[in-house]
Coordinates of C-alpha atoms and ligand atoms in Angstrom, one line a residue:
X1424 CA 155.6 2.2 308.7
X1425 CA 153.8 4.6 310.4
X1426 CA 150.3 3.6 311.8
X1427 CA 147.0 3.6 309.9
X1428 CA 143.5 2.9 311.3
X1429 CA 140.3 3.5 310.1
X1430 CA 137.3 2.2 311.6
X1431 CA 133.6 2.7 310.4
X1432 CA 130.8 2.4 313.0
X1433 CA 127.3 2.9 312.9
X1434 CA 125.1 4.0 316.0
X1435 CA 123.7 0.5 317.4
X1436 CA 127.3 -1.3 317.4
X1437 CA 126.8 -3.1 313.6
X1438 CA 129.3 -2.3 310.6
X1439 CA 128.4 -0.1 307.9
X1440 CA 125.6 0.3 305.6
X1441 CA 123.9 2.0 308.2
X1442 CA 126.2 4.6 307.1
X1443 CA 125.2 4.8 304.0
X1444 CA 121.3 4.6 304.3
X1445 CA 121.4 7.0 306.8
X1446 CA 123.4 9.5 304.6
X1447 CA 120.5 9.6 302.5
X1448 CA 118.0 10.8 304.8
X1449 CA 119.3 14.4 304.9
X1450 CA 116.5 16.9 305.3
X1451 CA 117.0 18.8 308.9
X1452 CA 114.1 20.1 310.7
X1453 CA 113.8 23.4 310.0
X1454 CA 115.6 24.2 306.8
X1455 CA 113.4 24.0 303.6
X1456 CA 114.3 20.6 301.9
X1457 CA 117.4 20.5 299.7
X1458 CA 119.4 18.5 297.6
X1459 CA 120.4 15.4 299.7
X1460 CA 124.2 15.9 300.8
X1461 CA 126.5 13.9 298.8
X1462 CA 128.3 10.9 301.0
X1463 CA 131.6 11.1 302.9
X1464 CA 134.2 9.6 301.5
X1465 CA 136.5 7.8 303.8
X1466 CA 138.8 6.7 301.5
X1467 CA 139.5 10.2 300.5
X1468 CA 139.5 11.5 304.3
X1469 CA 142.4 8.9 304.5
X1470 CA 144.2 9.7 302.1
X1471 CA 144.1 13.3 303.6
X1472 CA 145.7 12.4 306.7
X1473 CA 147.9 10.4 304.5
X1474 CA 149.0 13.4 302.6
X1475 CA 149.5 15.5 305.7
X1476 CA 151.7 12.7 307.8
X1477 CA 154.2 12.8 305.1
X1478 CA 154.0 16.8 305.2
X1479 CA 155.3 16.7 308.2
X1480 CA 152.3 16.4 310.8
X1481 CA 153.6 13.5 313.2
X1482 CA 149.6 12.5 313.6
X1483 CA 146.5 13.3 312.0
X1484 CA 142.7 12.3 313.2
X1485 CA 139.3 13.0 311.8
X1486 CA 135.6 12.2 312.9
X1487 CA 132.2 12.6 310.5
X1488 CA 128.8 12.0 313.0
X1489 CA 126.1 11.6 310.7
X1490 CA 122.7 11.4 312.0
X1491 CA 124.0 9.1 314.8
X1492 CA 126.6 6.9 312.4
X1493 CA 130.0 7.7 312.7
X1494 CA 133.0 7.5 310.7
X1495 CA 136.8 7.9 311.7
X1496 CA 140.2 8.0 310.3
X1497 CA 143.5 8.0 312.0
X1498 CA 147.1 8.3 311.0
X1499 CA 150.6 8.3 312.4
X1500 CA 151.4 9.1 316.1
X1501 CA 150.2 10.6 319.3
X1502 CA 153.6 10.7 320.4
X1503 CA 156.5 10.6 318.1
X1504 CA 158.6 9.0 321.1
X1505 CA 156.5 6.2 322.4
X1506 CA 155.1 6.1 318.9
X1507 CA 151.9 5.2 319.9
X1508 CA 149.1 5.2 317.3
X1509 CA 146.9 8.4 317.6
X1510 CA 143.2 7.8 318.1
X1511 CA 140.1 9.9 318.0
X1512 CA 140.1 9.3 322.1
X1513 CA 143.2 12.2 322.3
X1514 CA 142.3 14.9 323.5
X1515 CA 143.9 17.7 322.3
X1516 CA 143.8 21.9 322.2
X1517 CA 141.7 23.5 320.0
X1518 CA 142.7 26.8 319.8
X1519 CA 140.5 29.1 318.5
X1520 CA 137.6 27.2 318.2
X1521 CA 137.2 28.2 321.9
X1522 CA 136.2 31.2 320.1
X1523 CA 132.7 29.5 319.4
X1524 CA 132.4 28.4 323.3
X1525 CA 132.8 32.1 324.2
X1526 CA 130.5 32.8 321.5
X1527 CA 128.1 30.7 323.0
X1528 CA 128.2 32.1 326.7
X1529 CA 127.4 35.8 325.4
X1530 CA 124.5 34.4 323.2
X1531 CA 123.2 32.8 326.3
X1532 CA 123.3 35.7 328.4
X1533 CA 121.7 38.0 325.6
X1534 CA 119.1 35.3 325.7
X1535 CA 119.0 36.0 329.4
X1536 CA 118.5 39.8 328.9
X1537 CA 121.7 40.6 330.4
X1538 CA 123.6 41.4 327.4
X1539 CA 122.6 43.6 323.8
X1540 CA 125.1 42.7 320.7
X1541 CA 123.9 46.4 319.9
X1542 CA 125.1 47.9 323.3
X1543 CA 128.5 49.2 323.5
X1544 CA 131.3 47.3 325.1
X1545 CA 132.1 50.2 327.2
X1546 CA 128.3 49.9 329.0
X1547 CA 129.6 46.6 330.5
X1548 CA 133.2 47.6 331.1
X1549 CA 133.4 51.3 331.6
X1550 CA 136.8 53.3 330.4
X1551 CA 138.0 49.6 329.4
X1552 CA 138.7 50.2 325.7
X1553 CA 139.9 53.6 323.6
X1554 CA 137.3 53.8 321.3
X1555 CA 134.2 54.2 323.7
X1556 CA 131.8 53.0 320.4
X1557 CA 133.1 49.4 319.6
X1558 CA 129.6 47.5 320.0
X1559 CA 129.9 43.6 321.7
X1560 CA 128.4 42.9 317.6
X1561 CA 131.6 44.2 316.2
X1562 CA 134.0 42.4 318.5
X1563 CA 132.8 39.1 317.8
X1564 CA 132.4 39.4 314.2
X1565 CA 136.0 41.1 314.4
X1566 CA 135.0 43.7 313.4
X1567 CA 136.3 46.4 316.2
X1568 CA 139.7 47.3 314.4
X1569 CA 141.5 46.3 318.0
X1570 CA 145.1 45.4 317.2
X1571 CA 145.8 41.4 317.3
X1572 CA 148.7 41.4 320.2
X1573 CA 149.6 38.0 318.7
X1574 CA 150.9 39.2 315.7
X1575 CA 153.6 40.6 317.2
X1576 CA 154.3 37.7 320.0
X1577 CA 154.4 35.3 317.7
X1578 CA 156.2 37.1 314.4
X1579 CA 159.6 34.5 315.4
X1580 CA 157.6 31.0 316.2
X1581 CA 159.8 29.8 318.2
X1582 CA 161.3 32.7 320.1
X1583 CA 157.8 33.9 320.6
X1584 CA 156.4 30.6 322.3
X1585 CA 159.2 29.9 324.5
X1586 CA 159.1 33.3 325.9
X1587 CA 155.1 33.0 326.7
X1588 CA 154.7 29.1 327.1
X1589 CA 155.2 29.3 331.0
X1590 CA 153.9 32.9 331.0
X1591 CA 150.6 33.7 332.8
X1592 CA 148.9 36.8 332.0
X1593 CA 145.9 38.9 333.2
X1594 CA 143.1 39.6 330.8
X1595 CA 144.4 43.3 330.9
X1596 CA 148.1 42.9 330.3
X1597 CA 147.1 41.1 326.9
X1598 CA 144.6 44.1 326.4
X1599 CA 147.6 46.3 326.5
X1600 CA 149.6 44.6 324.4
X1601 CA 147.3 45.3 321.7
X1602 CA 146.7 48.8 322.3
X1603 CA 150.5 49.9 322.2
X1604 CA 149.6 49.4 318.0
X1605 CA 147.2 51.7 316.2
X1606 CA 143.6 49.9 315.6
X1607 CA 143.5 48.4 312.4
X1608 CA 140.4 50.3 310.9
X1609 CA 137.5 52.2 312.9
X1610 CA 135.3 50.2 314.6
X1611 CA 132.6 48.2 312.4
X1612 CA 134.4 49.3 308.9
X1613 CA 136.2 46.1 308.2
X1614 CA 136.7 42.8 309.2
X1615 CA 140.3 41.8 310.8
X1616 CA 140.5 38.7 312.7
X1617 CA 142.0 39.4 316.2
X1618 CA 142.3 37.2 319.0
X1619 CA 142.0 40.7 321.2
X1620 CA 138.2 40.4 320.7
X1621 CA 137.6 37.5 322.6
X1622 CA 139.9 38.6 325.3
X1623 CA 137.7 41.4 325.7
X1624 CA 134.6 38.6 325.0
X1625 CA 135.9 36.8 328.0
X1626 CA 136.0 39.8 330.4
X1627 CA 132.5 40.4 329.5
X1628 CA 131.8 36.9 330.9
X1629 CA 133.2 37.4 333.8
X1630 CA 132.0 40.7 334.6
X1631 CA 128.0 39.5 333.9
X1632 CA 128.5 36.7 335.6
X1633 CA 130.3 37.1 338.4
X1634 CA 132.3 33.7 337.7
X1635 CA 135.7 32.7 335.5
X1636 CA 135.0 31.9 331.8
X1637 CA 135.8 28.3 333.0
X1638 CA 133.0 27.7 335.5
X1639 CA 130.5 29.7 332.8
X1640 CA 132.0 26.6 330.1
X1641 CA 131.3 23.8 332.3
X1642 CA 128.2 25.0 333.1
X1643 CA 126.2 26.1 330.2
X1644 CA 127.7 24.3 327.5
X1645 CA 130.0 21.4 328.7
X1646 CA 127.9 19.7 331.5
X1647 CA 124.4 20.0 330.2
X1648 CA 126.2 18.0 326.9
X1649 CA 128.0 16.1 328.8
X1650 CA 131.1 16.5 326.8
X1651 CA 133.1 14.0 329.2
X1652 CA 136.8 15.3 327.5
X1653 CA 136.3 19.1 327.1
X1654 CA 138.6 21.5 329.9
X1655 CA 139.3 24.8 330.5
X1656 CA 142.8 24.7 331.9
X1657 CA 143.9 28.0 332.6
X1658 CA 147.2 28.6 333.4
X1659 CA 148.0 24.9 333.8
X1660 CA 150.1 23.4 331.4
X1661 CA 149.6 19.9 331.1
X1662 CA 146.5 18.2 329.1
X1663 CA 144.8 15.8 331.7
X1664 CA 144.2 12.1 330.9
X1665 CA 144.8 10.6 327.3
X1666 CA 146.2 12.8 324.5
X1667 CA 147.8 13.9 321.4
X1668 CA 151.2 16.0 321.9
X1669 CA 151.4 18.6 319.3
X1670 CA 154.5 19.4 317.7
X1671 CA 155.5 23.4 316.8
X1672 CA 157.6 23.8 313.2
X1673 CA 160.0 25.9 313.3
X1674 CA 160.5 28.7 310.7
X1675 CA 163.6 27.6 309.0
X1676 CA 162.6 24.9 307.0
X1677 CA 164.0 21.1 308.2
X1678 CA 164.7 22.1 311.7
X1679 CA 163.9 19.6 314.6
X1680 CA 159.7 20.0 315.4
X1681 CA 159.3 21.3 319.0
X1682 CA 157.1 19.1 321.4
X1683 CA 154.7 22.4 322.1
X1684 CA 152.0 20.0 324.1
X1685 CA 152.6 21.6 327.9
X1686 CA 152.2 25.6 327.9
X1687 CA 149.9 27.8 330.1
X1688 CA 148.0 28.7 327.4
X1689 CA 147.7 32.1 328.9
X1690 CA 148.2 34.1 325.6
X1691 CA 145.3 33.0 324.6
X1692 CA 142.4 32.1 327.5
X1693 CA 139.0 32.8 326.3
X1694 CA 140.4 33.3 322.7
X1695 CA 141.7 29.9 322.9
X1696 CA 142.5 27.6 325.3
X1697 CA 139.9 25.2 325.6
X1698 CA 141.0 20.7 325.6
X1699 CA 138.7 18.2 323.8
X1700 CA 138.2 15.4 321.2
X1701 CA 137.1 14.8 317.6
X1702 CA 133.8 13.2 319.7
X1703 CA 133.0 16.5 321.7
X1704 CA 133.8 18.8 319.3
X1705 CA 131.4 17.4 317.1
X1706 CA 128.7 16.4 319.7
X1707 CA 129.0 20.7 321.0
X1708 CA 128.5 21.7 316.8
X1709 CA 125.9 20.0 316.1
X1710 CA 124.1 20.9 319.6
X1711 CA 124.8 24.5 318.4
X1712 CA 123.4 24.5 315.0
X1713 CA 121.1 22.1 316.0
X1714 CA 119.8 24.9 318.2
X1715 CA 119.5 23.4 321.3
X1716 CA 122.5 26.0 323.1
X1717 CA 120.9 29.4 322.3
X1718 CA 117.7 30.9 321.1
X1719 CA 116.7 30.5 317.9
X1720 CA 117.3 34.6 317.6
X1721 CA 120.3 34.4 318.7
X1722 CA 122.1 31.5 316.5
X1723 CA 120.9 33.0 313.6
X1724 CA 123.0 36.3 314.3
X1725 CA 126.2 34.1 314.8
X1726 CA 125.0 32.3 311.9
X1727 CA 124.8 36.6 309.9
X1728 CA 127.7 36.1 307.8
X1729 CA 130.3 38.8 306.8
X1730 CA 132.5 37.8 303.7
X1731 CA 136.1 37.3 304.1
X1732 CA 137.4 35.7 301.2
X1733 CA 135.8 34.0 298.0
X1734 CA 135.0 30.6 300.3
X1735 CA 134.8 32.0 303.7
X1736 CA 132.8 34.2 305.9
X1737 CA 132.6 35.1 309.4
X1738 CA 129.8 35.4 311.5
X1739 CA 129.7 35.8 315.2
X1740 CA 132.2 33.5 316.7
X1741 CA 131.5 31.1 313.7
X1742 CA 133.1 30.6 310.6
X1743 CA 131.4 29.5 307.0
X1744 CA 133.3 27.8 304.7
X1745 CA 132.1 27.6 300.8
X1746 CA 132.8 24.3 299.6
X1747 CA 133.6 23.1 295.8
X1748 CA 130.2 21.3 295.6
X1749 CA 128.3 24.1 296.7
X1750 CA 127.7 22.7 300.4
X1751 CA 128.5 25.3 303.3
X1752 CA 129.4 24.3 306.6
X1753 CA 129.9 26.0 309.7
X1754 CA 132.0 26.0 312.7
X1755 CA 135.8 27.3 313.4
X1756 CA 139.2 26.3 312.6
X1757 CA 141.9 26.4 315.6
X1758 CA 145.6 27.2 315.5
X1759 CA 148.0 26.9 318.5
X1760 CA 151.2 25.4 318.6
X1761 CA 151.4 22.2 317.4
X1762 CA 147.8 21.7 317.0
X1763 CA 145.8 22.5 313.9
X1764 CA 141.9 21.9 314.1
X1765 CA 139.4 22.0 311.4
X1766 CA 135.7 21.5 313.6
X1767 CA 132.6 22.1 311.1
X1768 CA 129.1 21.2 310.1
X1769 CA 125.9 21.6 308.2
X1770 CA 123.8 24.1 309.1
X1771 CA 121.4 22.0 310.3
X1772 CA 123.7 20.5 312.6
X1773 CA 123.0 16.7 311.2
X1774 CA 126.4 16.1 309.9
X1775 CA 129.8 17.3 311.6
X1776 CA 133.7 16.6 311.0
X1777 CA 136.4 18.0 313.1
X1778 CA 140.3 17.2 312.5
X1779 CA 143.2 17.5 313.6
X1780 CA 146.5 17.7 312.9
X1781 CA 149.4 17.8 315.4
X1782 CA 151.6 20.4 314.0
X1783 CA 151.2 23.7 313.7
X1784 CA 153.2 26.6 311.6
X1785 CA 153.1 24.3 308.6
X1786 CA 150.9 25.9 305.3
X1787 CA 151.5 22.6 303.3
X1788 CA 149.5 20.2 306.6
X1789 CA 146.9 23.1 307.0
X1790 CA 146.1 23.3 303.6
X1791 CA 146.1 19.6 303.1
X1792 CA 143.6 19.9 306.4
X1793 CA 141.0 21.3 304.6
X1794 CA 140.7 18.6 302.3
X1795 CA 138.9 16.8 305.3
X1796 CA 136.1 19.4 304.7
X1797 CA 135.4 18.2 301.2
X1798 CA 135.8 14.5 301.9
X1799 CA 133.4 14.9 304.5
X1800 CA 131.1 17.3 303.0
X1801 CA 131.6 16.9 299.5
X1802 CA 132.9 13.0 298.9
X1803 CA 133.2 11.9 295.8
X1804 CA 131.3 15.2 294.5
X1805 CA 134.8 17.4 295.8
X1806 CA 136.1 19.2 292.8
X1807 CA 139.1 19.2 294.5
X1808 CA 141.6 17.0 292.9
X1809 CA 144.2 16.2 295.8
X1810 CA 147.3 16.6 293.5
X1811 CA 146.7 20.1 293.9
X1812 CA 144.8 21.1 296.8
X1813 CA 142.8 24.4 297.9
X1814 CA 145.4 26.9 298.7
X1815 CA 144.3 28.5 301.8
X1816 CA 144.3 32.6 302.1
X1817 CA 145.0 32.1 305.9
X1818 CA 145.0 35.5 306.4
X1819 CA 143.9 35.3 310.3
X1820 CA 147.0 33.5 311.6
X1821 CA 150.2 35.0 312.7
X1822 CA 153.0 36.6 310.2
X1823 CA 155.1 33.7 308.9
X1824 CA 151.9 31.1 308.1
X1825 CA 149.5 33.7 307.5
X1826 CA 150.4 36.4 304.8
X1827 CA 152.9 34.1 302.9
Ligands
REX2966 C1 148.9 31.9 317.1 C2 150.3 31.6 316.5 C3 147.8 31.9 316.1 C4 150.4 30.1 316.1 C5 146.5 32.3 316.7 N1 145.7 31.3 317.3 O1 146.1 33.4 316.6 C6 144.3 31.5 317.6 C7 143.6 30.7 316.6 C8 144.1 31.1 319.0 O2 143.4 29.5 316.8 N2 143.4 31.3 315.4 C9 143.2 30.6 314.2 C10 151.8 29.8 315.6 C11 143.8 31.4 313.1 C12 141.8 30.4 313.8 O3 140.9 31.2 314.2 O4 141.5 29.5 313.1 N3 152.2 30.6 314.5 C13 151.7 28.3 315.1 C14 153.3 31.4 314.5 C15 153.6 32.2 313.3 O5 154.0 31.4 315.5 N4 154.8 32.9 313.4 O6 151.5 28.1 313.9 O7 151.8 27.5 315.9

């Protein structure tokens, strides 16, 4: 039987109902008082993880922090060959969600003067890029029509990791990789999710600064919150400390998973190769939205949203999902092999979920995913039934799990 634990807390150490009373108290701080948000469901969330174990996903976690209470679910394995339990304490990667970190950096040296979203790129990092226009606005709203070099690395899962999992690249060689292909539309005339934009992001980063993206992470966003298991490894393979190995799925349907867990990660660097935890993600979300990471100016232009679909929008670094009860949350979902992450939360920051599964290349586990986003946003209001969950237009991720 495979392992199930779920565990309520609340903030001072004693067992529920201070979940539920402080549920209640929604209204945030700054946003005009609304409807109170309907109560987790941790049954639900369960039977989520539930759902996406027997999809295939060797282990599933999620976290809810609520105004200081906490909630967590946990199913199947960290590692299907000691098979021991998974916990919220695995770290794990979190693909692009790193996008929102990068996100973050930029914001804070706009803050600092040093940076205009209006300005283009090419100010910063002259001859760099072909179009000479693409403003630092469009690339992280994806909206600078540079190719997506992983499309094409990744079109064969398997074949495509093995050949870059040891791999380490410079910033420019991925550049290049994406400029052999024609852009995708001219720049600002349409949104197309690229993981070349925050490539570019992260060479901005270093150019202002003067430092690697990693030493810009610890030290405007991962020390001052102290988030204790977030890393930038870059290109070392192996997750420090205690974690969750994440399992790739190959494309032909019933073949053997692949333990993905140690890769360099290079492919993907300041578009996504940041560690953490349920806890951190969480804690770095609701610092965000909570407005205590940029200025108030400048959240709210991560927070301008472009639509991408009928329940999702993009803003700058941050995704907004639309869900069945009319709650939107924001944050970013995160795809690398064998790790699927779902990290989101009010706007007001109060309440935040992330989740993860350890599989990747498997459309059944990450639609099944964002049922974690209802139980935890929408409980027992989701108009979801889980017989037949949300299918998911996952347009931004590879060929093969994307445009089926
Ligand atoms: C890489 C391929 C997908 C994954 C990718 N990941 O672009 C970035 C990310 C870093 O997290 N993006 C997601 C592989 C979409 C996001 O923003 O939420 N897929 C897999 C394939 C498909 O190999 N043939 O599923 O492991």
């Amino acid at each position: 039987m495979p392992h199930v634990n779920v565990t309520h807390l609340a903030s001072k150490g004693t067992v529920l109902g201070t979940v539920v009373l402080s549920l209640l108290a929604v209204p945030s701080s700054h946003a005009a008082p609304t409807k109170p948000l309907p109560k987790p469901d941790l049954t639900s969330l369960q039977g989520v993880l539930r759902t996406a174990f027997r999809q295939g996903a060797p282990g599933a976690v999620a976290r809810i922090d609520d105004h200081g209470a906490i909630l967590w679910a946990a199913m199947g394995y960290a590692d299907r060959r000691s098979k021991r339990p998974i916990s919220n304490a695995d770290r794990f990667r979190i693909g692009s969600v790193t996008k929102t970190f990068t996100t973050v950096v930029l914001m804070q040296l706009a803050d600092e003067g040093k940076l205009r979203l209006e300005a283009p790129v090419d100010r910063y990092l002259p001859g760099l890029l072909p179009d000479r226009t693409i403003t630092v606005r469009e690339l992280l709203g994806h909206r600078s029509g540079l190719y997506d070099y992983t499309n094409t690395m990744f079109a064969k899962s398997v074949p495509g990791f093995e050949q870059v999992r040891t791999k380490v690249f410079t910033y420019r060689e991925l550049l290049k990789r994406s400029l052999w292909h024609p852009r995708t539309s001219a720049p600002g005339a349409a949104y197309s999710y690229s993981n070349t934009n925050f490539v570019v992001a992260g060479m901005l980063i270093e150019k202002l600064t003067g430092h690697t993206v990693r030493t810009e992470y610890e030290n405007r966003i991962i020390k001052p919150l102290k988030l204790r298991d977030t890393f930038y490894l870059h290109p070392g393979a192996k997750i420090p400390g205690r974690h969750a190995r994440g399992y790739l799925a190959p494309d032909q349907r019933g073949a053997a998973l692949i333990d993905a867990t140690e890769q360099t990660m290079s492919w993907a660097q300041s578009a996504g190769a940041i560690i953490s935890t349920t806890r951190d993600l969480n804690t770095f979300l609701s610092a965000l939205l909570g407005g205590r990471l940029t200025s108030p100016s400048h959240l709210r232009q991560m927070e301008r949203m472009v639509p991408v679909s009928s329940s999702q929008a993009y803003g700058l670094g941050l995704r907004r999902r639309d869900l069945s009860c009319g709650v939107s949350v924001y944050g970013h979902t995160g795809t690398v092999q064998g790790y699927y992450t779902y990290a989101f939360a009010t706007k007001d920051g109060l309440r935040s979920l992330t989740a993860l599964a350890t599989t990747s290349n498997n459309v059944a586990v990450l639609n099944t995913m964002l049922g974690t986003l209802e139980s935890a946003f929408c409980g027992k209001q989701s108009k979801i039934r889980r017989a037949a969950p949300p299918v998911e237009r996952y347009e931004d991720i590879a060929p093969g799990v994307a445009r089926d």
